[in-house]
Tab-separated table of C-alpha atoms and ligand atoms in Angstrom:
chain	number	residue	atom	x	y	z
J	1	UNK	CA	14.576	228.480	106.014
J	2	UNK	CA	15.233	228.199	109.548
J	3	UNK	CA	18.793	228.453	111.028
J	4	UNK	CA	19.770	225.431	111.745
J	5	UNK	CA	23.374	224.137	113.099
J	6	UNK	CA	25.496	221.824	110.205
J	7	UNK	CA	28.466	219.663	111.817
J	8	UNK	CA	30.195	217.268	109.403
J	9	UNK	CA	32.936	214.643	109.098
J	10	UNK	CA	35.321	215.576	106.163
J	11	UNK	CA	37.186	212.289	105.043
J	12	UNK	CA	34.638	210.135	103.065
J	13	UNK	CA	32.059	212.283	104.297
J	14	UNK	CA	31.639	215.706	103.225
J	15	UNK	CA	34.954	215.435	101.051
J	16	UNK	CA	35.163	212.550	98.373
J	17	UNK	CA	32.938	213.220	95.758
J	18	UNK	CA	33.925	216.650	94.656
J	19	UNK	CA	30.776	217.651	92.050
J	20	UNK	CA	28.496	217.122	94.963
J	21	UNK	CA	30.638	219.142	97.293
J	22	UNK	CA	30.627	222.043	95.140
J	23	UNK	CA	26.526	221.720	95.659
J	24	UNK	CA	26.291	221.038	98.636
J	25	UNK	CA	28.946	224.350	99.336
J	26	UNK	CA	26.885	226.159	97.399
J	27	UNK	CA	23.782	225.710	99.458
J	28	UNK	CA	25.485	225.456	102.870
J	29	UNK	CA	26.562	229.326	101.991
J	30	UNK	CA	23.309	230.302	101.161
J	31	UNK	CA	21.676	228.701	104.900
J	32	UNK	CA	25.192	230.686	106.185
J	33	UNK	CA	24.437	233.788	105.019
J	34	UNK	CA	20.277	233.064	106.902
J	35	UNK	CA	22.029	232.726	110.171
J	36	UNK	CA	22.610	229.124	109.973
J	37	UNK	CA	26.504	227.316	111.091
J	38	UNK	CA	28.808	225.077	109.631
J	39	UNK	CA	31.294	223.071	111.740
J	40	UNK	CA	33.338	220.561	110.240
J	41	UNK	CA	34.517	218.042	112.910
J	42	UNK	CA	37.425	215.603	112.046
J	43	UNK	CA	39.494	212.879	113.249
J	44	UNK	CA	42.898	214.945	111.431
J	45	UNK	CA	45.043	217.232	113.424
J	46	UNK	CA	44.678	221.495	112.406
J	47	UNK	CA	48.192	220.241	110.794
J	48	UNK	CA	46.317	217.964	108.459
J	49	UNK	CA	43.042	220.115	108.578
J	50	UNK	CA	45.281	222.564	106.503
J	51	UNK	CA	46.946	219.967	104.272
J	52	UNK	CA	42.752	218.621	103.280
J	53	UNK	CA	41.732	222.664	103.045
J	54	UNK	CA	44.787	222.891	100.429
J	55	UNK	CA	43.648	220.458	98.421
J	56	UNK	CA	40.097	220.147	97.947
J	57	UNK	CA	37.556	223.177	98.235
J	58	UNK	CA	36.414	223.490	101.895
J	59	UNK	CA	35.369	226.846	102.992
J	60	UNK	CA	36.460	228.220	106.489
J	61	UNK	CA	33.855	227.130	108.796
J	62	UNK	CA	32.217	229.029	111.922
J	63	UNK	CA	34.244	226.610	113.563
J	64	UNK	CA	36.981	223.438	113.710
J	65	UNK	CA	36.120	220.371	116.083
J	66	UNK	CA	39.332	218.991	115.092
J	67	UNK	CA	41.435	215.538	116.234
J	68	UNK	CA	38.271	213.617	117.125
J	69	UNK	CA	36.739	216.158	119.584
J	70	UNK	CA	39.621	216.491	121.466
J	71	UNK	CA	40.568	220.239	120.216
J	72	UNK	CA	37.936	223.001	118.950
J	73	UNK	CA	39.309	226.122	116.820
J	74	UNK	CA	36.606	229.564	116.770
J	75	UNK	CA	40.013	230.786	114.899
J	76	UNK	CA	42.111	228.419	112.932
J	77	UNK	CA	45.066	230.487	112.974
J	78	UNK	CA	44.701	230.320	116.910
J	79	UNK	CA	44.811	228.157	119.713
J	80	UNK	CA	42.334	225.644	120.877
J	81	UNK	CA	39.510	226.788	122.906
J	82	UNK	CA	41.041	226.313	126.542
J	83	UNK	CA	37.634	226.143	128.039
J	84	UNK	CA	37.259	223.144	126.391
J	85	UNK	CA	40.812	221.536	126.967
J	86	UNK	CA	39.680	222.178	130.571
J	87	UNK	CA	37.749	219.925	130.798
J	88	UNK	CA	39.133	217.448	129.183
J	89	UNK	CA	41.495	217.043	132.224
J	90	UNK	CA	39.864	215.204	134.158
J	91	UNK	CA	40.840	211.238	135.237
J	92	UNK	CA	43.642	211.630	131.831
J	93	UNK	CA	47.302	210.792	132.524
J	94	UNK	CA	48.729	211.099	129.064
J	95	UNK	CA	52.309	209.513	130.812
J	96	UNK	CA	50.752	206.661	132.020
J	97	UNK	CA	48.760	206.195	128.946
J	98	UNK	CA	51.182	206.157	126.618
J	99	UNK	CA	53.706	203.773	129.489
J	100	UNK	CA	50.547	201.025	129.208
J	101	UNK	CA	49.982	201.023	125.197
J	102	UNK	CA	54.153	200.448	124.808
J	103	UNK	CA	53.407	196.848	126.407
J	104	UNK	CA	51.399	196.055	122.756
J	105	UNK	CA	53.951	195.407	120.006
J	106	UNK	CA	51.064	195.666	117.543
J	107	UNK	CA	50.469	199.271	118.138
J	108	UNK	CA	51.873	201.033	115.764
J	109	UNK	CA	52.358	204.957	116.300
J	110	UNK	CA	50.792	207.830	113.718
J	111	UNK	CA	52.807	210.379	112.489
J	112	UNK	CA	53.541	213.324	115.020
J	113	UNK	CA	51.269	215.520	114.256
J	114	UNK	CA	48.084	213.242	115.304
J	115	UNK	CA	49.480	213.116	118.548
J	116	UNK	CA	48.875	215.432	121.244
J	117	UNK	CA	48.208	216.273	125.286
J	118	UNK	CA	44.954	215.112	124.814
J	119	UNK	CA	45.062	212.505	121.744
J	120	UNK	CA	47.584	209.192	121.715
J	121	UNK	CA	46.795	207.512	117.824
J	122	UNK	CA	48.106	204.279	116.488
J	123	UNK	CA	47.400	202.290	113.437
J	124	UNK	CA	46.101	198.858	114.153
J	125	UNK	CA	44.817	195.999	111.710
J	126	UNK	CA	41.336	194.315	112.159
J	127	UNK	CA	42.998	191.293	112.950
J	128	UNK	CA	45.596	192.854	115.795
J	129	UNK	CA	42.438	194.515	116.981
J	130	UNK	CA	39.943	191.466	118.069
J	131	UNK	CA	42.820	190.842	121.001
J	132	UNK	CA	44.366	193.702	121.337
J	133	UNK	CA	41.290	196.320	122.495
J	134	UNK	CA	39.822	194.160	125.085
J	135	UNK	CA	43.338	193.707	127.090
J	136	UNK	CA	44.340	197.017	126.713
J	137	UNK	CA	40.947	198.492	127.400
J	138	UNK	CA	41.551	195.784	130.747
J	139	UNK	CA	44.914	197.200	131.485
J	140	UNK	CA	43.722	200.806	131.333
J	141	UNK	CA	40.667	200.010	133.776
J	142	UNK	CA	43.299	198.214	136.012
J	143	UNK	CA	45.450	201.118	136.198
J	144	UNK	CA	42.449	203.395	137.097
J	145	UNK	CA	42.369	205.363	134.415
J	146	UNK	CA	39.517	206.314	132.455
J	147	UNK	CA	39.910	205.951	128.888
J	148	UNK	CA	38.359	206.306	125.320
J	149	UNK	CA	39.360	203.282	122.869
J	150	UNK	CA	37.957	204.379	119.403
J	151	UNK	CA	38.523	202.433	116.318
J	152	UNK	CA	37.611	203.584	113.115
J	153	UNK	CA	37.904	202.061	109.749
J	154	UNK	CA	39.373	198.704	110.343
J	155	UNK	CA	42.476	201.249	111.046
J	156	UNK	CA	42.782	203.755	113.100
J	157	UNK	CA	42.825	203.689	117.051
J	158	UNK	CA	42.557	206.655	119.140
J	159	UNK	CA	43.245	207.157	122.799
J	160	UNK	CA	41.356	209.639	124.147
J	161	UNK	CA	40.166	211.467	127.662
J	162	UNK	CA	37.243	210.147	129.019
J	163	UNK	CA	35.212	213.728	128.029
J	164	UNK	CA	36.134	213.999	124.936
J	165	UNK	CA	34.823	212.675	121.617
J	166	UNK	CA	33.016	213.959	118.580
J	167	UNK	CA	29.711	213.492	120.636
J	168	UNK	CA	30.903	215.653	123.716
J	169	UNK	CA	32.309	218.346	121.761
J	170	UNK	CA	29.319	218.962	119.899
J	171	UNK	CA	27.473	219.264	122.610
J	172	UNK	CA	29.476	221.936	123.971
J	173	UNK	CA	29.406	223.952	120.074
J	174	UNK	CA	25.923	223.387	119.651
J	175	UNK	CA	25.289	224.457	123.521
J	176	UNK	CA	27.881	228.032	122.651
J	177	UNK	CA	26.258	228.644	119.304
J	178	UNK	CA	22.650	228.295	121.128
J	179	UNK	CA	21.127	225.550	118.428
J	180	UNK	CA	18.612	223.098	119.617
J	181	UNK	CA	19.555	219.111	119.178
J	182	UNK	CA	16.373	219.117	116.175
J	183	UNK	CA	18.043	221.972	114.551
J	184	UNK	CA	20.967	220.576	114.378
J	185	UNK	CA	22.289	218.136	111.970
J	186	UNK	CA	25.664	215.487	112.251
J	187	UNK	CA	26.709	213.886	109.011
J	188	UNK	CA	29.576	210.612	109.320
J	189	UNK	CA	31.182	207.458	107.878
J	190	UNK	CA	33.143	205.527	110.312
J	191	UNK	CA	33.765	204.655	114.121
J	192	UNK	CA	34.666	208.035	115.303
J	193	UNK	CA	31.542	209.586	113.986
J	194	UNK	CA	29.677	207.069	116.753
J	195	UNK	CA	29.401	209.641	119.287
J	196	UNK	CA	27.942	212.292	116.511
J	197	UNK	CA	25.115	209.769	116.414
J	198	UNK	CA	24.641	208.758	119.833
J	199	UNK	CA	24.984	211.552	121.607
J	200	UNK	CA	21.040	213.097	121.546
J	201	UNK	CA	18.015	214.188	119.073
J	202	UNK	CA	20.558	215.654	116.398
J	203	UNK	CA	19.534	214.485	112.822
J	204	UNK	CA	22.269	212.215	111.958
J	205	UNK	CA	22.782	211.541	107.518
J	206	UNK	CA	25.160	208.861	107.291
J	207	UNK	CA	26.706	208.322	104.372
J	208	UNK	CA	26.373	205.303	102.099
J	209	UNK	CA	29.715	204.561	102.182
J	210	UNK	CA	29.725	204.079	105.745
J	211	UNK	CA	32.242	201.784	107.382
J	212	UNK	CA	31.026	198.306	108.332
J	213	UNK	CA	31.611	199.697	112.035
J	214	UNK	CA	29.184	202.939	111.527
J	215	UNK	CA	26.772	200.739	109.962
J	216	UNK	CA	26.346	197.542	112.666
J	217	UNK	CA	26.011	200.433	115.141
J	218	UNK	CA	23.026	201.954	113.160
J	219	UNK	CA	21.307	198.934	113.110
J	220	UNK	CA	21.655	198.388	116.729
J	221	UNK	CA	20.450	201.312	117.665
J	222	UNK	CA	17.218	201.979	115.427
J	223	UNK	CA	16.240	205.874	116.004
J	224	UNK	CA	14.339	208.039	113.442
J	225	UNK	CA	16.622	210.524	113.779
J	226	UNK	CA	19.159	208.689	111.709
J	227	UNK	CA	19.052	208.321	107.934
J	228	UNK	CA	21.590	206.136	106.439
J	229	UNK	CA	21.909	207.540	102.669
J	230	UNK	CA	21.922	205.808	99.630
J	231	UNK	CA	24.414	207.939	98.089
J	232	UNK	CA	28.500	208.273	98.988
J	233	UNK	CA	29.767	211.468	100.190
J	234	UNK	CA	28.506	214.750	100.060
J	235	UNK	CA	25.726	213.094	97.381
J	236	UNK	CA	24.538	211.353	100.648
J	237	UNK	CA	24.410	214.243	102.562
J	238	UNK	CA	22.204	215.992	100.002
J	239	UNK	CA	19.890	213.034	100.255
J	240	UNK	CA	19.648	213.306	104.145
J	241	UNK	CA	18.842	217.053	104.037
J	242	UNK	CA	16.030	216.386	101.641
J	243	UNK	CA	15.256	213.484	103.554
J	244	UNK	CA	14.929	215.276	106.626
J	245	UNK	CA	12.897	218.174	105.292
J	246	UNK	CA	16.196	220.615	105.525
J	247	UNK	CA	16.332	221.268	101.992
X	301	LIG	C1	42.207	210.992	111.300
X	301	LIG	C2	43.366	211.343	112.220
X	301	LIG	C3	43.876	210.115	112.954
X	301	LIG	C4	42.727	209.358	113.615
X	301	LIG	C5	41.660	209.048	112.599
X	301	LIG	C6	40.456	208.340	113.202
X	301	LIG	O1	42.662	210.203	110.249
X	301	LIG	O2	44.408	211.938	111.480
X	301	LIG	O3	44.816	210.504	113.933
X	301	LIG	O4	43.202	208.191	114.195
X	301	LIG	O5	41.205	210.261	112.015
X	301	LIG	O6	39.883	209.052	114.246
X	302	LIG	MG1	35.378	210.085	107.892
């Protein structure tokens, strides 16, 4: 087996149906212990990372893209790599972001610990959201500032710098590790997992549980490179690794 470079989603992704994680954990060891590397990249904090880890069986990976790209952890009792926060600078004004999103009453703010210097999160319903993005994503442009709006799960709404997302971060793992795009595989469900797909040649499994927002994307944007799984979960990600020729 070649070495080949794993990155994975954990709510409703890898994590959700626990007899095919235990599987799929026991194979992603064996590729581990060949040279291969296991990321796990989430939307959840390293605060909620921890709470997940406590409760359901996920190994320590090679390393955590954690908070939707926006933070990634080669030591999870450290701090985020600051090469990476770096760049994520650039054309972000967390002040003024947070001053223009307090004008939409509909907005309503996640706990603490999903917020951060390079992360502003609200919960928003599907029906708040048809109006709300497009003026806000307006008001931001207005303001000059370049902004991520990313919506996942007919829930969720991240604000985010303009170079960072699942998509970007990867990028900059799979570039450190040294992995080529076709070794490297992205598994997802929902509207943060986007950029996993979109971002080059990586094989992308998604999961058959997809959200509706994952899945009108996928069938915009026909690529053999993608695999949308039959099965739910880690089940689906089997399917895409045999699918793919991995396993
Ligand atoms: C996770 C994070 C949350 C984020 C969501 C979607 O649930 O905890 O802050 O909004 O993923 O990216
Ligand atoms: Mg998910």
């Amino acid at each position: 087996m070649l070495p080949f470079l794993f990155v994975t989603d954990l709510d409703h992704t890898l994590v959700g149906d626990d007899f095919a994680h235990d599987e799929l954990n026991e194979w992603l060891l064996e590729a581990r212990s060949q040279g291969s590397k296991i990321v796990y990249s989430t939307g959840r904090s390293l605060t909620l990372y921890q709470e997940l880890a406590a409760e359901v069986p996920l190994f320590t990976p090679d390393l955590l893209i954690a908070a939707v790209g926006t933070a990634i952890y080669r030591d999870l009792q450290g701090e985020p790599d600051p090469a990476w926060s770096e760049k994520l600078q650039t054309g972000w004004d967390l002040e003024q972001v947070k001053a223009i999103t307090a004008h939409f009453a509909d907005l309503v703010l996640q706990p603490e610990t999903e917020q951060s210097e390079f992360k502003v999160s609200f919960f928003l319903t599907e029906e708040a959201a048809m109006e709300v993005l497009p003026q806000l994503d307006r008001l931001l442009t207005q303001q000059g500032l370049e902004v991520q709006l990313i919506y996942s799960s007919g829930r969720d709404l991240d604000l985010l710098p303009r170079h960072a997302n699942k998509g970007s971060a990867l990028t900059f793992v799979r570039q450190t590790l040294g992995f080529a795009p076709e070794a490297t595989i992205v598994c997802g469900d929902s509207g943060n997992d986007i950029a996993l797909f979109s971002v080059g040649e990586e094989r992308g499994i998604i999961v058959g549980n997809a959200q509706p927002e994952l899945l009108s994307w996928y069938r915009d944007h026909r690529n053999p490179n993608h695999y949308l799984a039959k099965s739910y979960c880690a089940a689906g990600i089997l399917e895409g690794l045999q699918y793919f020729g991995f396993k």
